[in-house]
Short mmCIF file of C-alpha atoms in Angstrom, two decimals:
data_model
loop_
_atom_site.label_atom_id
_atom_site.label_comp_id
_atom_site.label_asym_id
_atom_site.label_seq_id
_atom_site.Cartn_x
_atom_site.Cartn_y
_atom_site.Cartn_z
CA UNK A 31 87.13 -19.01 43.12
CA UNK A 32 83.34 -17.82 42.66
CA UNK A 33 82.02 -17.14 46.18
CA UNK A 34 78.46 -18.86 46.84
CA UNK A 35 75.92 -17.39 44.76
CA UNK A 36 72.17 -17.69 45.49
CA UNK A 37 69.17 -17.72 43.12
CA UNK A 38 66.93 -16.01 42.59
CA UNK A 39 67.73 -12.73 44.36
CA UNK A 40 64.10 -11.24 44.38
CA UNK A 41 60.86 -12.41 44.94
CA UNK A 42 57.60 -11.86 45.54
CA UNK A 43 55.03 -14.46 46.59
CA UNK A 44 51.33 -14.48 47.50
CA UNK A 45 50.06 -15.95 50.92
CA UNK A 46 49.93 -19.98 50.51
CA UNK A 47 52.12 -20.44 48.16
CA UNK A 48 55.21 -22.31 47.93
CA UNK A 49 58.55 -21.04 46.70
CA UNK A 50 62.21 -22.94 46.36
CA UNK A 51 65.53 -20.90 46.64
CA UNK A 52 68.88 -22.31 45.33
CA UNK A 53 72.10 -21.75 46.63
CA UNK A 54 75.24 -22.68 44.84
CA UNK A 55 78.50 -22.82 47.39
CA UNK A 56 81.95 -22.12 46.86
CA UNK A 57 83.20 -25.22 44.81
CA UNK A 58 84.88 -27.73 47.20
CA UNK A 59 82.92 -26.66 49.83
CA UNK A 60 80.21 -28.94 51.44
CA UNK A 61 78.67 -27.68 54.05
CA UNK A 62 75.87 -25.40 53.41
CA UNK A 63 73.75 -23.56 56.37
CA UNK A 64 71.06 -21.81 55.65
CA UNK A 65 69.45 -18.47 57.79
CA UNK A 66 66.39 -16.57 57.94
CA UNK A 67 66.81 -13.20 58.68
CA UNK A 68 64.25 -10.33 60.19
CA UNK A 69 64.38 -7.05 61.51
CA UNK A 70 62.32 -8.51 64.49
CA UNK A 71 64.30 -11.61 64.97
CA UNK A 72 67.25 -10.96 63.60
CA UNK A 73 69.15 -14.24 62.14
CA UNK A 74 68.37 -17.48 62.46
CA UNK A 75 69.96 -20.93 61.83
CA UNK A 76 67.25 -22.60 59.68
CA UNK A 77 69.51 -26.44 58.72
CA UNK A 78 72.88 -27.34 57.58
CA UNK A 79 73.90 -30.03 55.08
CA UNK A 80 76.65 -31.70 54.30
CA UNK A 81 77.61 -34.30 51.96
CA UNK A 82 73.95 -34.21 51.03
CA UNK A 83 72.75 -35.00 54.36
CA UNK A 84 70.38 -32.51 56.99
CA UNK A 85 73.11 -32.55 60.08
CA UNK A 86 71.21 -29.83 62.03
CA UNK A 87 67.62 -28.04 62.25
CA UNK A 88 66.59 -25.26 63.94
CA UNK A 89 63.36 -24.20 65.55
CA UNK A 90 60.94 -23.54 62.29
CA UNK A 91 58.27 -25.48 61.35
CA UNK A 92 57.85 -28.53 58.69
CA UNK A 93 57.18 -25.74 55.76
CA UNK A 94 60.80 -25.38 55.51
CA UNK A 95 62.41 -28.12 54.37
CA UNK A 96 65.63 -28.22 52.27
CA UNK A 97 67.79 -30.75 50.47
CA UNK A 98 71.23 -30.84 49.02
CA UNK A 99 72.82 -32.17 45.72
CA UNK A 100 76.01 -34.77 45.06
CA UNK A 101 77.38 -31.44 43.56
CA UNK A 102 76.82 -29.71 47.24
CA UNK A 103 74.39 -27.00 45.54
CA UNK A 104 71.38 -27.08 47.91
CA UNK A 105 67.71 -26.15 47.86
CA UNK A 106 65.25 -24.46 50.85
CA UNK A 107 61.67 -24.89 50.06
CA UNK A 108 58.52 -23.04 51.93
CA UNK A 109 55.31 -23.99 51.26
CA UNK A 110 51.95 -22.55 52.39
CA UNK A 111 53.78 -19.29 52.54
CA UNK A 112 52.57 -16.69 55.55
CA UNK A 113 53.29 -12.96 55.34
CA UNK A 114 55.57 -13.69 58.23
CA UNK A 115 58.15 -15.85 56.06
CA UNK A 116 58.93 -12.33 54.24
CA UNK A 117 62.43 -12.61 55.17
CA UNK A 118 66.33 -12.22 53.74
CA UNK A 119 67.40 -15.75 53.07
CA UNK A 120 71.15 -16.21 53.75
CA UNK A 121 73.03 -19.44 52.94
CA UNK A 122 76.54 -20.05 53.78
CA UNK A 123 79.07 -22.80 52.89
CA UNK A 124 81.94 -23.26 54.56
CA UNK A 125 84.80 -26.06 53.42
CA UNK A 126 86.78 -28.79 55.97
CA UNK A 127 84.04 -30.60 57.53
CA UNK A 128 81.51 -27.89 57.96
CA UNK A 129 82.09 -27.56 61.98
CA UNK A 130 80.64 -24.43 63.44
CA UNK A 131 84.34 -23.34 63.88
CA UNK A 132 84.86 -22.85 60.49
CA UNK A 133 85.02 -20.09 58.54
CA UNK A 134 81.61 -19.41 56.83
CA UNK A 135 81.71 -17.61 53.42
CA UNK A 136 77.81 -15.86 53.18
CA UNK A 137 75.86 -15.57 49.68
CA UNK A 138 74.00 -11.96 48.78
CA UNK A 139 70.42 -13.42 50.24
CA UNK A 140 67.71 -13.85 48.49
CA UNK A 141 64.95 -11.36 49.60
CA UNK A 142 61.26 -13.05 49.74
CA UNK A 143 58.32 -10.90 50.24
CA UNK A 144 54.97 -12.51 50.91
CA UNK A 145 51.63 -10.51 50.03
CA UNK B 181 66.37 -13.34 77.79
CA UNK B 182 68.20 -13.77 74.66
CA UNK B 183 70.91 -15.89 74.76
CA UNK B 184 73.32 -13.75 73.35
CA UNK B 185 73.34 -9.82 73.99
CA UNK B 186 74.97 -7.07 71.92
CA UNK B 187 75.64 -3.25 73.10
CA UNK B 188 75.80 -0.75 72.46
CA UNK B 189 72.43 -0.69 70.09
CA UNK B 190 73.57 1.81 67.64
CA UNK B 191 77.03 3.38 67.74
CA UNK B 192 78.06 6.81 65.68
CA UNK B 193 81.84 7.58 65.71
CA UNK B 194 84.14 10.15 64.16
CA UNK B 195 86.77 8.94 61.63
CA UNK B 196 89.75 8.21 63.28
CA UNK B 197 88.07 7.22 66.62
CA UNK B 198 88.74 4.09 68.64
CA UNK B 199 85.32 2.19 68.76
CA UNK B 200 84.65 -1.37 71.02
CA UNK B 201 81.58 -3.67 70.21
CA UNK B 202 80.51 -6.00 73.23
CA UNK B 203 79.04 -8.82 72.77
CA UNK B 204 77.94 -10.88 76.26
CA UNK B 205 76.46 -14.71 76.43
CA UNK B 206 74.68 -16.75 78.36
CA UNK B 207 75.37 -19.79 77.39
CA UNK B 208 78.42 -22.80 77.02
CA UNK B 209 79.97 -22.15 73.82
CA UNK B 210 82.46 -23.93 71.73
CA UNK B 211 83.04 -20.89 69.26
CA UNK B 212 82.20 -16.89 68.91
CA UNK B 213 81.70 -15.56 65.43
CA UNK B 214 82.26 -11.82 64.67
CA UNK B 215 79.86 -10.54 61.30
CA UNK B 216 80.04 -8.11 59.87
CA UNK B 217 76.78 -6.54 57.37
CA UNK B 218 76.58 -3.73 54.95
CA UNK B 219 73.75 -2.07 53.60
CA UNK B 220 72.03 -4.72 51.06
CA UNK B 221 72.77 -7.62 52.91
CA UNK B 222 76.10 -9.13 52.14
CA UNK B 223 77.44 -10.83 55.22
CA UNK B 224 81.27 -10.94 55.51
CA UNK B 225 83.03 -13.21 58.44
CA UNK B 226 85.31 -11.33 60.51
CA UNK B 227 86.34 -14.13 63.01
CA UNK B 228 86.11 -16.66 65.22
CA UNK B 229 86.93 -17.33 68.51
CA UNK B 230 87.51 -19.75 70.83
CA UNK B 231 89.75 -18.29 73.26
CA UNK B 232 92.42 -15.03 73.24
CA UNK B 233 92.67 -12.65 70.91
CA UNK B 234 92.68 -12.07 67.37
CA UNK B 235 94.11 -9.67 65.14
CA UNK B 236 93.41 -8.74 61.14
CA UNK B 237 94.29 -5.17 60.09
CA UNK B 238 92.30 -2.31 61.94
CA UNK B 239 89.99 -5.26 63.70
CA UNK B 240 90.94 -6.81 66.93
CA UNK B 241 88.82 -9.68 68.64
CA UNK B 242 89.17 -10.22 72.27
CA UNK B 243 87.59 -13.38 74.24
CA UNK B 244 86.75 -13.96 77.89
CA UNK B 245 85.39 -17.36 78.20
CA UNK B 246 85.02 -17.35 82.01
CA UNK B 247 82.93 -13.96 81.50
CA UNK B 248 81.12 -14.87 78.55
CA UNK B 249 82.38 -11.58 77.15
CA UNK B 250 83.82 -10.88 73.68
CA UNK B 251 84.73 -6.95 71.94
CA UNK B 252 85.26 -6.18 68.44
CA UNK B 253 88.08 -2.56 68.34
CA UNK B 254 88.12 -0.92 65.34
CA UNK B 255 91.44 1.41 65.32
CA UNK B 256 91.21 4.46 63.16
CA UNK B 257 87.61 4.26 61.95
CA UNK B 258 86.48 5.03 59.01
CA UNK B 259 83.21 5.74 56.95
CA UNK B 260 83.83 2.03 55.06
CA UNK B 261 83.65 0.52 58.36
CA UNK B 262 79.75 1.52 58.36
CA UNK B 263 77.87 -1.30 58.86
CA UNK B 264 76.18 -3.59 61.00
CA UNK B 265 78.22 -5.63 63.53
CA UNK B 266 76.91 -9.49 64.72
CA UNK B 267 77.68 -11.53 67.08
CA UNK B 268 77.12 -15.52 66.53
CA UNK B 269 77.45 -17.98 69.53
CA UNK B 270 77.91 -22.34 68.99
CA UNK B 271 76.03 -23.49 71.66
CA UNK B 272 76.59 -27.29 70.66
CA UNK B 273 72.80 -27.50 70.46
CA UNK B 274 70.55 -28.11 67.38
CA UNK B 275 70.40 -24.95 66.45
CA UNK B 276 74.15 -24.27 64.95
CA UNK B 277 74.86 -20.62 65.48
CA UNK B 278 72.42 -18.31 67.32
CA UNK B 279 73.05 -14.82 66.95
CA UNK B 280 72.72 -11.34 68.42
CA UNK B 281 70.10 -8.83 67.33
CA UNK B 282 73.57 -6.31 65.70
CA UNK B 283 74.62 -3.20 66.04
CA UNK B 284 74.67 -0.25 63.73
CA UNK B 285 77.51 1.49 63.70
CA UNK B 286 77.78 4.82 61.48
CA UNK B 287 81.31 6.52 60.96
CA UNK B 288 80.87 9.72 59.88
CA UNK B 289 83.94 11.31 58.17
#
């Protein structure tokens, strides 16, 4: 099988702008988390979806927001980006029911960089 | 205090050597989740934990849930084993996992 691939891989953004990253899990998988990481903080849990529905959020503010398709593929979207949202974006699927004691299978990130 | 705690910070080993990650928590957990990062990002899962011990080639996981301890050995290192190590907690709260800051470890041949 393809392991979860994320879109685009690159990019660069200017301050207060908004920018959408795609994530594409392994197929029959349908949970999908997704994770911010810096070298200040480290990772950190962002949401998690499955079957198309947000089942958990974590402490960021209403500029992230994220949805997921009948296909599982799932979206994050920032808006009124701040140089602090330059960031690796990580999102994971895992299959079963997408319980925190599964197995999660990581994409390659998708590097933002806000100017 | 952060939640969960990783040492040591950075760790550089010879190939061949014995090496132990710690990983200490402060919280209830459900589940402990060994990562592990190379250079450019790609995150691979190692294991998780919920009690015991766990075994997959050179990697052993150990658990102490009354301690809130967990170690990651490595058994005869090696240079491929560079990379960042991570330790992920379930805390049953919103937020799903929440993680350690990592440790760097560097085998040099």
């Amino acid at each position: 099988k393809a392991g979860v691939t994320q879109t685009p891989r690159y990019l660069i953004k200017t301050r207060g702008q908004q920018v959408t990253l795609s994530c594409s899990p392994i197929s029959g998988h349908r949970s999908v988390s997704w994770y911010q990481q810096t070298p200040g903080q480290g990772l950190q849990f962002l949401f998690e979806y499955f079957s198309e529905t947000q089942r958990n959020k974590g402490n960021f503010p209403g500029r992230f927001s994220g949805r997921q398709f009948s296909n599982s593929r799932s979206e994050m979207n920032v808006s009124t980006l701040e140089l602090g949202d330059s960031a690796l974006y990580l999102c994971a699927s895992s299959d079963g029911l997408g319980l925190s004691t599964d197995t999660q299978y990581f994409g390659p990130g998708t590097r933002l960089t806000v100017l | 205090k952060n939640e969960v705690e990783q040492s040591p910070q950075n760790l550089t080993a010879q190939e061949g050597e014995f090496i132990t990650i710690n990983c200490s928590y402060s919280v209830g957990i459900s589940a402990l989740h060994w990562l592990q990062q190379h250079p450019g990002g790609g995150i691979v899962s190692l294991f998780m934990l919920s009690s015991g011990k766990k075994k997959h080639g050179r990697l052993i996981a150990t658990i102490n849930i009354q301690e809130k301890h967990s170690s990651l050995h490595i058994t005869a290192s090696h240079p491929r084993d560079s990379a960042v190590y991570i330790c992920a907690v379930d805390t049953g709260a919103n937020s799903k996992l929440t993680f350690g800051k990592g440790i760097t470890l560097s085998v040099r041949p």
